[in-house]
Amino acid sequence: MKAKFYMLFAILFISSMNLIAQTYPEVTIMDIQYQHPDSLLLNGDRPSPLVGDTVTITGIVQVAPYRDSNLDSGVVIRAGVPAIYLQDTLETDFGGILVRDITASPDFALLDTGTVIKVTGVVTNYFVTTQFDVTSFAAEGVIDFQEKKQPVVITLDSLAQIGTNIGKVLAEKWEGVYVEVRNVTVGSNNIGTGTFSVFDANNTEVLTGNQSSYFHTTYTPPQPGTVLEYLRGYIQNRDNLAQGYAHIICPMYPGDVKVSSFPPNISNISRNLVSVAPGQNVTVTAKIKDPDGTVADAKLYWRKNSGANNEVAMTNVNDSTYQA
């Protein structure tokens, strides 16, 4: 009888040890993402101190892994495996992270926006972007339901230096966070599939990304000069801080881009002189017609060696022809 008791005790002890072994520290998304501003300015973007650690985090699902929770319609986020953007339920700064399901969990696949989950995984880095690779998730990880968090309204100069596309290292706090910029104008739209740049009244410029399968496969970028009421998306970081476009806004759903007004039709663009020697002036001529029939003013923007944009007023020489 005593032998049976010892055997049962041993089995219970081993089982409890297994349960203990499967328990990981609970941390916040901010614990993973936070970098002190002084450290960022001095050392640049450094890997999370928790890289390589297995931890458990809690957050609200901002982007579902599949379109409309339909497994046949394809993933929303292009991340190699089904993925979500998870955001802290309270914090905004340093409060977002990309979560990738490397386990192919059927319960993870059913997640939708607004679901609050507790999930275990490993903190990893993709270049300079911190990610979270799921090692364990089941339906019991769903702990609440809330409205999807609204975007944090920021200005382009929160991401890039005024008048340039050169990134700001302090923008690290927005990595993985849902943000919104308002009243911006589309610049170039031939940067990559589904991508385009936007700039503000100070010529501060930021790039959109095509991490969303919708924007990568079915979306036609707006024409240059299109004014957007807003652009919403999740910030993804790149390691080319000094070369520009270090912080990319990645819209996920069609409603993340809203057009305010369409650009004029610009045609018959010519430059005289075509071949320019140092110190020579150049005249640029173009025909400009606005959809509403009125052109309030026309400006020519130019820059040298990817530097800051320079602005020159164009003169209406006749009918719809403008020169600068």
Short mmCIF file of C-alpha atoms in Angstrom, two decimals:
data_model
loop_
_atom_site.label_atom_id
_atom_site.label_comp_id
_atom_site.label_asym_id
_atom_site.label_seq_id
_atom_site.Cartn_x
_atom_site.Cartn_y
_atom_site.Cartn_z
CA MET A 1 0.00 0.00 0.00
CA LYS A 2 2.85 2.30 0.92
CA ALA A 3 4.58 1.46 -2.38
CA LYS A 4 1.45 2.44 -4.33
CA PHE A 5 1.29 5.74 -2.42
CA TYR A 6 4.90 6.55 -3.26
CA MET A 7 4.27 5.68 -6.92
CA LEU A 8 1.22 7.97 -7.06
CA PHE A 9 3.16 10.75 -5.31
CA ALA A 10 5.99 10.40 -7.84
CA ILE A 11 3.58 10.64 -10.77
CA LEU A 12 1.91 13.74 -9.31
CA PHE A 13 5.30 15.31 -8.58
CA ILE A 14 6.54 14.74 -12.14
CA SER A 15 3.27 16.10 -13.55
CA SER A 16 3.53 19.22 -11.40
CA MET A 17 7.13 19.69 -12.49
CA ASN A 18 5.99 19.54 -16.14
CA LEU A 19 3.36 22.19 -15.45
CA ILE A 20 5.96 24.39 -13.78
CA ALA A 21 8.36 23.86 -16.68
CA GLN A 22 5.69 25.06 -19.10
CA THR A 23 5.06 28.31 -17.21
CA TYR A 24 6.87 31.32 -18.63
CA PRO A 25 7.30 34.86 -17.31
CA GLU A 26 4.47 37.25 -18.10
CA VAL A 27 5.68 40.57 -19.51
CA THR A 28 4.06 43.50 -21.29
CA ILE A 29 4.61 44.42 -24.93
CA MET A 30 6.27 47.57 -23.62
CA ASP A 31 8.73 45.42 -21.63
CA ILE A 32 9.80 43.92 -24.96
CA GLN A 33 9.83 47.11 -27.03
CA TYR A 34 10.94 49.89 -24.70
CA GLN A 35 14.19 51.77 -25.31
CA HIS A 36 15.09 54.91 -23.35
CA PRO A 37 15.21 58.05 -25.54
CA ASP A 38 18.76 58.81 -24.37
CA SER A 39 19.86 55.32 -25.40
CA LEU A 40 18.18 55.66 -28.78
CA LEU A 41 19.91 58.97 -29.45
CA LEU A 42 23.28 57.63 -28.32
CA ASN A 43 23.24 54.04 -29.57
CA GLY A 44 20.50 53.93 -32.18
CA ASP A 45 17.92 51.15 -32.41
CA ARG A 46 19.16 48.20 -30.33
CA PRO A 47 17.69 44.68 -30.09
CA SER A 48 15.20 44.05 -27.30
CA PRO A 49 16.83 42.85 -24.07
CA LEU A 50 14.36 39.95 -24.22
CA VAL A 51 15.42 38.67 -27.66
CA GLY A 52 15.64 34.88 -27.47
CA ASP A 53 13.51 34.65 -24.32
CA THR A 54 10.25 32.71 -24.16
CA VAL A 55 7.61 34.86 -22.44
CA THR A 56 3.85 35.35 -22.26
CA ILE A 57 2.22 38.60 -23.33
CA THR A 58 -1.32 39.99 -23.38
CA GLY A 59 -2.82 42.31 -25.98
CA ILE A 60 -5.71 43.13 -28.28
CA VAL A 61 -5.74 41.77 -31.83
CA GLN A 62 -5.64 44.72 -34.22
CA VAL A 63 -5.27 42.78 -37.48
CA ALA A 64 -6.71 39.30 -37.97
CA PRO A 65 -4.48 36.53 -39.41
CA TYR A 66 -6.97 35.81 -42.20
CA ARG A 67 -9.31 38.02 -44.19
CA ASP A 68 -12.72 38.12 -42.55
CA SER A 69 -11.66 35.08 -40.48
CA ASN A 70 -11.97 33.02 -43.67
CA LEU A 71 -9.11 30.55 -44.05
CA ASP A 72 -9.75 30.24 -47.79
CA SER A 73 -9.33 33.94 -48.55
CA GLY A 74 -5.65 34.25 -47.67
CA VAL A 75 -3.64 35.84 -44.92
CA VAL A 76 -3.93 39.55 -44.20
CA ILE A 77 -0.28 40.12 -43.24
CA ARG A 78 2.57 38.95 -45.45
CA ALA A 79 4.90 37.61 -42.76
CA GLY A 80 5.88 34.12 -43.92
CA VAL A 81 3.29 32.51 -41.62
CA PRO A 82 -0.16 33.59 -40.36
CA ALA A 83 0.35 36.71 -38.25
CA ILE A 84 -1.44 39.43 -36.32
CA TYR A 85 -0.63 42.86 -34.99
CA LEU A 86 -1.07 42.83 -31.22
CA GLN A 87 -1.35 46.04 -29.21
CA ASP A 88 -1.26 46.63 -25.47
CA THR A 89 -4.73 47.28 -24.06
CA LEU A 90 -3.48 50.41 -22.24
CA GLU A 91 -0.16 51.66 -23.61
CA THR A 92 0.43 53.29 -26.99
CA ASP A 93 4.14 54.21 -26.92
CA PHE A 94 6.17 51.00 -27.37
CA GLY A 95 2.83 49.19 -27.21
CA GLY A 96 2.59 47.25 -30.48
CA ILE A 97 4.24 44.15 -31.91
CA LEU A 98 3.95 41.76 -34.87
CA VAL A 99 3.02 38.26 -33.67
CA ARG A 100 3.76 35.32 -36.03
CA ASP A 101 2.25 31.87 -35.55
CA ILE A 102 5.00 29.36 -36.39
CA THR A 103 2.95 26.53 -34.81
CA ALA A 104 0.03 26.63 -37.30
CA SER A 105 -2.42 26.61 -34.38
CA PRO A 106 -6.03 26.17 -35.57
CA ASP A 107 -7.19 28.35 -32.66
CA PHE A 108 -4.81 31.17 -33.66
CA ALA A 109 -6.21 31.02 -37.20
CA LEU A 110 -9.70 31.87 -35.90
CA LEU A 111 -8.69 35.07 -34.12
CA ASP A 112 -10.40 38.29 -35.17
CA THR A 113 -9.91 41.97 -34.43
CA GLY A 114 -10.93 43.02 -30.95
CA THR A 115 -10.01 39.70 -29.36
CA VAL A 116 -7.88 40.08 -26.23
CA ILE A 117 -5.44 37.19 -25.96
CA LYS A 118 -2.68 35.82 -23.77
CA VAL A 119 -0.03 34.12 -25.89
CA THR A 120 3.37 32.51 -25.30
CA GLY A 121 6.27 32.86 -27.69
CA VAL A 122 9.88 33.79 -28.36
CA VAL A 123 11.04 37.38 -28.86
CA THR A 124 12.91 37.62 -32.19
CA ASN A 125 14.32 40.24 -34.54
CA TYR A 126 13.72 40.66 -38.27
CA PHE A 127 16.51 43.04 -39.24
CA VAL A 128 15.73 45.87 -36.75
CA THR A 129 12.02 45.06 -36.31
CA THR A 130 11.14 43.21 -33.11
CA GLN A 131 8.74 40.29 -33.59
CA PHE A 132 7.10 37.64 -31.45
CA ASP A 133 7.02 34.02 -32.68
CA VAL A 134 4.25 31.95 -31.09
CA THR A 135 5.29 28.70 -29.42
CA SER A 136 1.98 27.93 -27.73
CA PHE A 137 -1.58 29.12 -28.23
CA ALA A 138 -4.96 27.51 -27.62
CA ALA A 139 -8.55 28.75 -27.34
CA GLU A 140 -8.03 29.19 -23.57
CA GLY A 141 -5.72 32.09 -24.49
CA VAL A 142 -8.75 34.21 -25.45
CA ILE A 143 -9.52 36.19 -22.29
CA ASP A 144 -11.72 39.10 -23.40
CA PHE A 145 -13.26 41.03 -26.29
CA GLN A 146 -12.95 44.79 -26.86
CA GLU A 147 -13.31 47.31 -29.64
CA LYS A 148 -10.20 47.47 -31.82
CA LYS A 149 -7.97 50.30 -30.61
CA GLN A 150 -8.24 53.53 -32.59
CA PRO A 151 -5.11 54.79 -34.38
CA VAL A 152 -2.76 57.23 -32.67
CA VAL A 153 -2.79 60.48 -34.68
CA ILE A 154 0.77 61.61 -35.41
CA THR A 155 2.46 63.91 -37.92
CA LEU A 156 5.02 62.86 -40.52
CA ASP A 157 7.73 64.72 -38.65
CA SER A 158 7.19 62.22 -35.82
CA LEU A 159 8.77 59.68 -38.17
CA ALA A 160 11.13 61.71 -40.36
CA GLN A 161 13.16 64.89 -40.08
CA ILE A 162 11.26 67.96 -41.30
CA GLY A 163 11.62 68.55 -45.03
CA THR A 164 13.27 65.18 -45.70
CA ASN A 165 12.63 61.44 -45.79
CA ILE A 166 15.42 60.77 -43.27
CA GLY A 167 14.06 58.77 -40.35
CA LYS A 168 14.07 59.79 -36.70
CA VAL A 169 15.48 57.24 -34.28
CA LEU A 170 12.98 58.34 -31.61
CA ALA A 171 10.20 57.02 -33.86
CA GLU A 172 11.13 53.59 -32.50
CA LYS A 173 8.31 53.98 -29.98
CA TRP A 174 5.75 53.64 -32.79
CA GLU A 175 7.02 50.26 -34.04
CA GLY A 176 4.04 47.92 -34.42
CA VAL A 177 1.59 50.63 -33.32
CA TYR A 178 -1.54 51.60 -35.28
CA VAL A 179 -1.06 55.24 -36.32
CA GLU A 180 -2.80 57.81 -38.51
CA VAL A 181 -1.43 60.77 -40.48
CA ARG A 182 -3.84 63.35 -41.89
CA ASN A 183 -3.94 65.70 -44.88
CA VAL A 184 -0.93 64.27 -46.70
CA THR A 185 -0.21 64.24 -50.42
CA VAL A 186 0.86 61.29 -52.52
CA GLY A 187 4.36 61.66 -53.96
CA SER A 188 5.82 58.84 -56.02
CA ASN A 189 3.71 55.75 -56.67
CA ASN A 190 6.22 53.62 -58.57
CA ILE A 191 8.40 52.65 -55.62
CA GLY A 192 7.18 49.05 -55.41
CA THR A 193 4.09 46.89 -55.78
CA GLY A 194 1.20 48.64 -54.03
CA THR A 195 3.42 51.23 -52.34
CA PHE A 196 3.66 55.01 -52.56
CA SER A 197 5.21 57.90 -50.67
CA VAL A 198 3.34 60.70 -48.92
CA PHE A 199 4.50 64.16 -47.91
CA ASP A 200 3.11 67.04 -45.87
CA ALA A 201 3.12 70.84 -46.20
CA ASN A 202 6.74 70.91 -44.97
CA ASN A 203 7.83 68.34 -47.58
CA THR A 204 8.46 65.76 -44.88
CA GLU A 205 8.15 62.40 -46.63
CA VAL A 206 7.35 58.84 -45.51
CA LEU A 207 6.83 55.61 -47.44
CA THR A 208 3.85 53.26 -47.23
CA GLY A 209 4.50 49.54 -47.15
CA ASN A 210 2.88 46.54 -48.82
CA GLN A 211 3.01 44.10 -45.89
CA SER A 212 -0.75 43.66 -46.32
CA SER A 213 -1.68 41.09 -48.94
CA TYR A 214 -4.46 43.43 -50.12
CA PHE A 215 -2.09 46.30 -50.80
CA HIS A 216 0.44 43.95 -52.37
CA THR A 217 -1.86 42.12 -54.78
CA THR A 218 -5.08 44.02 -55.57
CA TYR A 219 -4.48 47.69 -54.73
CA THR A 220 -3.68 50.42 -57.24
CA PRO A 221 -1.76 53.27 -55.55
CA PRO A 222 -3.20 56.80 -55.90
CA GLN A 223 -1.75 59.06 -58.54
CA PRO A 224 0.95 61.53 -57.44
CA GLY A 225 -0.68 64.71 -56.18
CA THR A 226 -3.68 62.92 -54.67
CA VAL A 227 -4.55 64.42 -51.28
CA LEU A 228 -5.41 61.88 -48.58
CA GLU A 229 -7.77 62.73 -45.76
CA TYR A 230 -5.86 60.14 -43.79
CA LEU A 231 -3.45 57.22 -44.06
CA ARG A 232 -3.53 54.58 -41.33
CA GLY A 233 -1.23 51.68 -40.68
CA TYR A 234 1.33 49.92 -38.53
CA ILE A 235 4.90 51.16 -38.28
CA GLN A 236 7.63 48.89 -39.58
CA ASN A 237 11.27 49.85 -39.06
CA ARG A 238 14.21 49.52 -41.45
CA ASP A 239 17.94 49.72 -40.80
CA ASN A 240 18.59 52.51 -43.36
CA LEU A 241 18.04 55.38 -40.93
CA ALA A 242 20.47 57.74 -42.67
CA GLN A 243 19.37 56.84 -46.22
CA GLY A 244 15.69 57.62 -45.70
CA TYR A 245 12.38 55.76 -45.37
CA ALA A 246 13.49 54.17 -42.10
CA HIS A 247 9.95 54.03 -40.70
CA ILE A 248 7.27 52.70 -43.04
CA ILE A 249 3.50 53.02 -42.55
CA CYS A 250 1.85 49.72 -43.49
CA PRO A 251 -1.90 49.99 -44.11
CA MET A 252 -3.70 46.67 -43.71
CA TYR A 253 -7.33 47.06 -44.79
CA PRO A 254 -8.93 49.05 -47.67
CA GLY A 255 -10.35 51.60 -45.21
CA ASP A 256 -6.87 52.53 -44.01
CA VAL A 257 -6.45 54.91 -46.97
CA LYS A 258 -9.07 57.63 -47.60
CA VAL A 259 -8.79 60.03 -50.53
CA SER A 260 -9.74 63.67 -49.96
CA SER A 261 -9.19 65.08 -53.47
CA PHE A 262 -7.76 63.83 -56.72
CA PRO A 263 -4.78 65.43 -58.46
CA PRO A 264 -4.87 67.55 -61.61
CA ASN A 265 -3.95 66.08 -64.95
CA ILE A 266 -0.34 67.07 -65.74
CA SER A 267 0.88 66.44 -69.29
CA ASN A 268 3.23 67.67 -72.01
CA ILE A 269 6.08 68.10 -69.56
CA SER A 270 9.24 69.48 -71.14
CA ARG A 271 12.60 70.76 -69.92
CA ASN A 272 14.77 73.32 -71.64
CA LEU A 273 17.72 72.80 -71.51
CA VAL A 274 17.66 69.00 -71.63
CA SER A 275 21.39 68.62 -71.03
CA VAL A 276 22.40 71.02 -68.27
CA ALA A 277 25.86 72.34 -67.46
CA PRO A 278 26.77 73.73 -64.02
CA GLY A 279 25.30 77.18 -63.40
CA GLN A 280 22.76 77.04 -66.25
CA ASN A 281 19.10 77.84 -65.66
CA VAL A 282 16.46 75.36 -66.76
CA THR A 283 12.85 76.08 -67.73
CA VAL A 284 10.23 73.39 -67.04
CA THR A 285 6.91 73.64 -68.90
CA ALA A 286 3.75 71.57 -68.39
CA LYS A 287 0.02 71.58 -69.13
CA ILE A 288 -2.02 71.41 -65.92
CA LYS A 289 -5.78 70.82 -65.79
CA ASP A 290 -7.72 70.27 -62.59
CA PRO A 291 -10.84 68.04 -62.44
CA ASP A 292 -12.94 71.01 -61.26
CA GLY A 293 -11.55 73.27 -64.00
CA THR A 294 -9.65 75.57 -61.61
CA VAL A 295 -5.93 75.62 -60.86
CA ALA A 296 -5.30 77.81 -57.81
CA ASP A 297 -1.53 77.65 -58.16
CA ALA A 298 1.19 75.40 -59.49
CA LYS A 299 4.59 74.61 -57.98
CA LEU A 300 7.66 72.77 -59.12
CA TYR A 301 9.56 70.71 -56.55
CA TRP A 302 13.14 69.64 -57.08
CA ARG A 303 15.88 68.16 -54.97
CA LYS A 304 19.52 67.25 -55.34
CA ASN A 305 21.08 63.93 -54.34
CA SER A 306 17.95 62.87 -52.40
CA GLY A 307 18.19 65.98 -50.22
CA ALA A 308 15.39 68.28 -49.08
CA ASN A 309 12.77 69.37 -51.60
CA ASN A 310 13.04 72.89 -53.02
CA GLU A 311 9.92 74.76 -54.13
CA VAL A 312 9.58 77.03 -57.18
CA ALA A 313 6.31 78.82 -58.11
CA MET A 314 5.09 78.15 -61.66
CA THR A 315 3.68 80.93 -63.85
CA ASN A 316 0.57 80.52 -66.00
CA VAL A 317 1.86 81.56 -69.44
CA ASN A 318 -1.33 80.78 -71.40
CA ASP A 319 -4.51 78.71 -70.97
CA SER A 320 -3.38 75.58 -69.11
CA THR A 321 0.37 75.96 -69.72
CA TYR A 322 2.60 76.67 -66.73
CA GLN A 323 6.32 77.36 -66.50
CA ALA A 324 9.00 77.62 -63.83
#
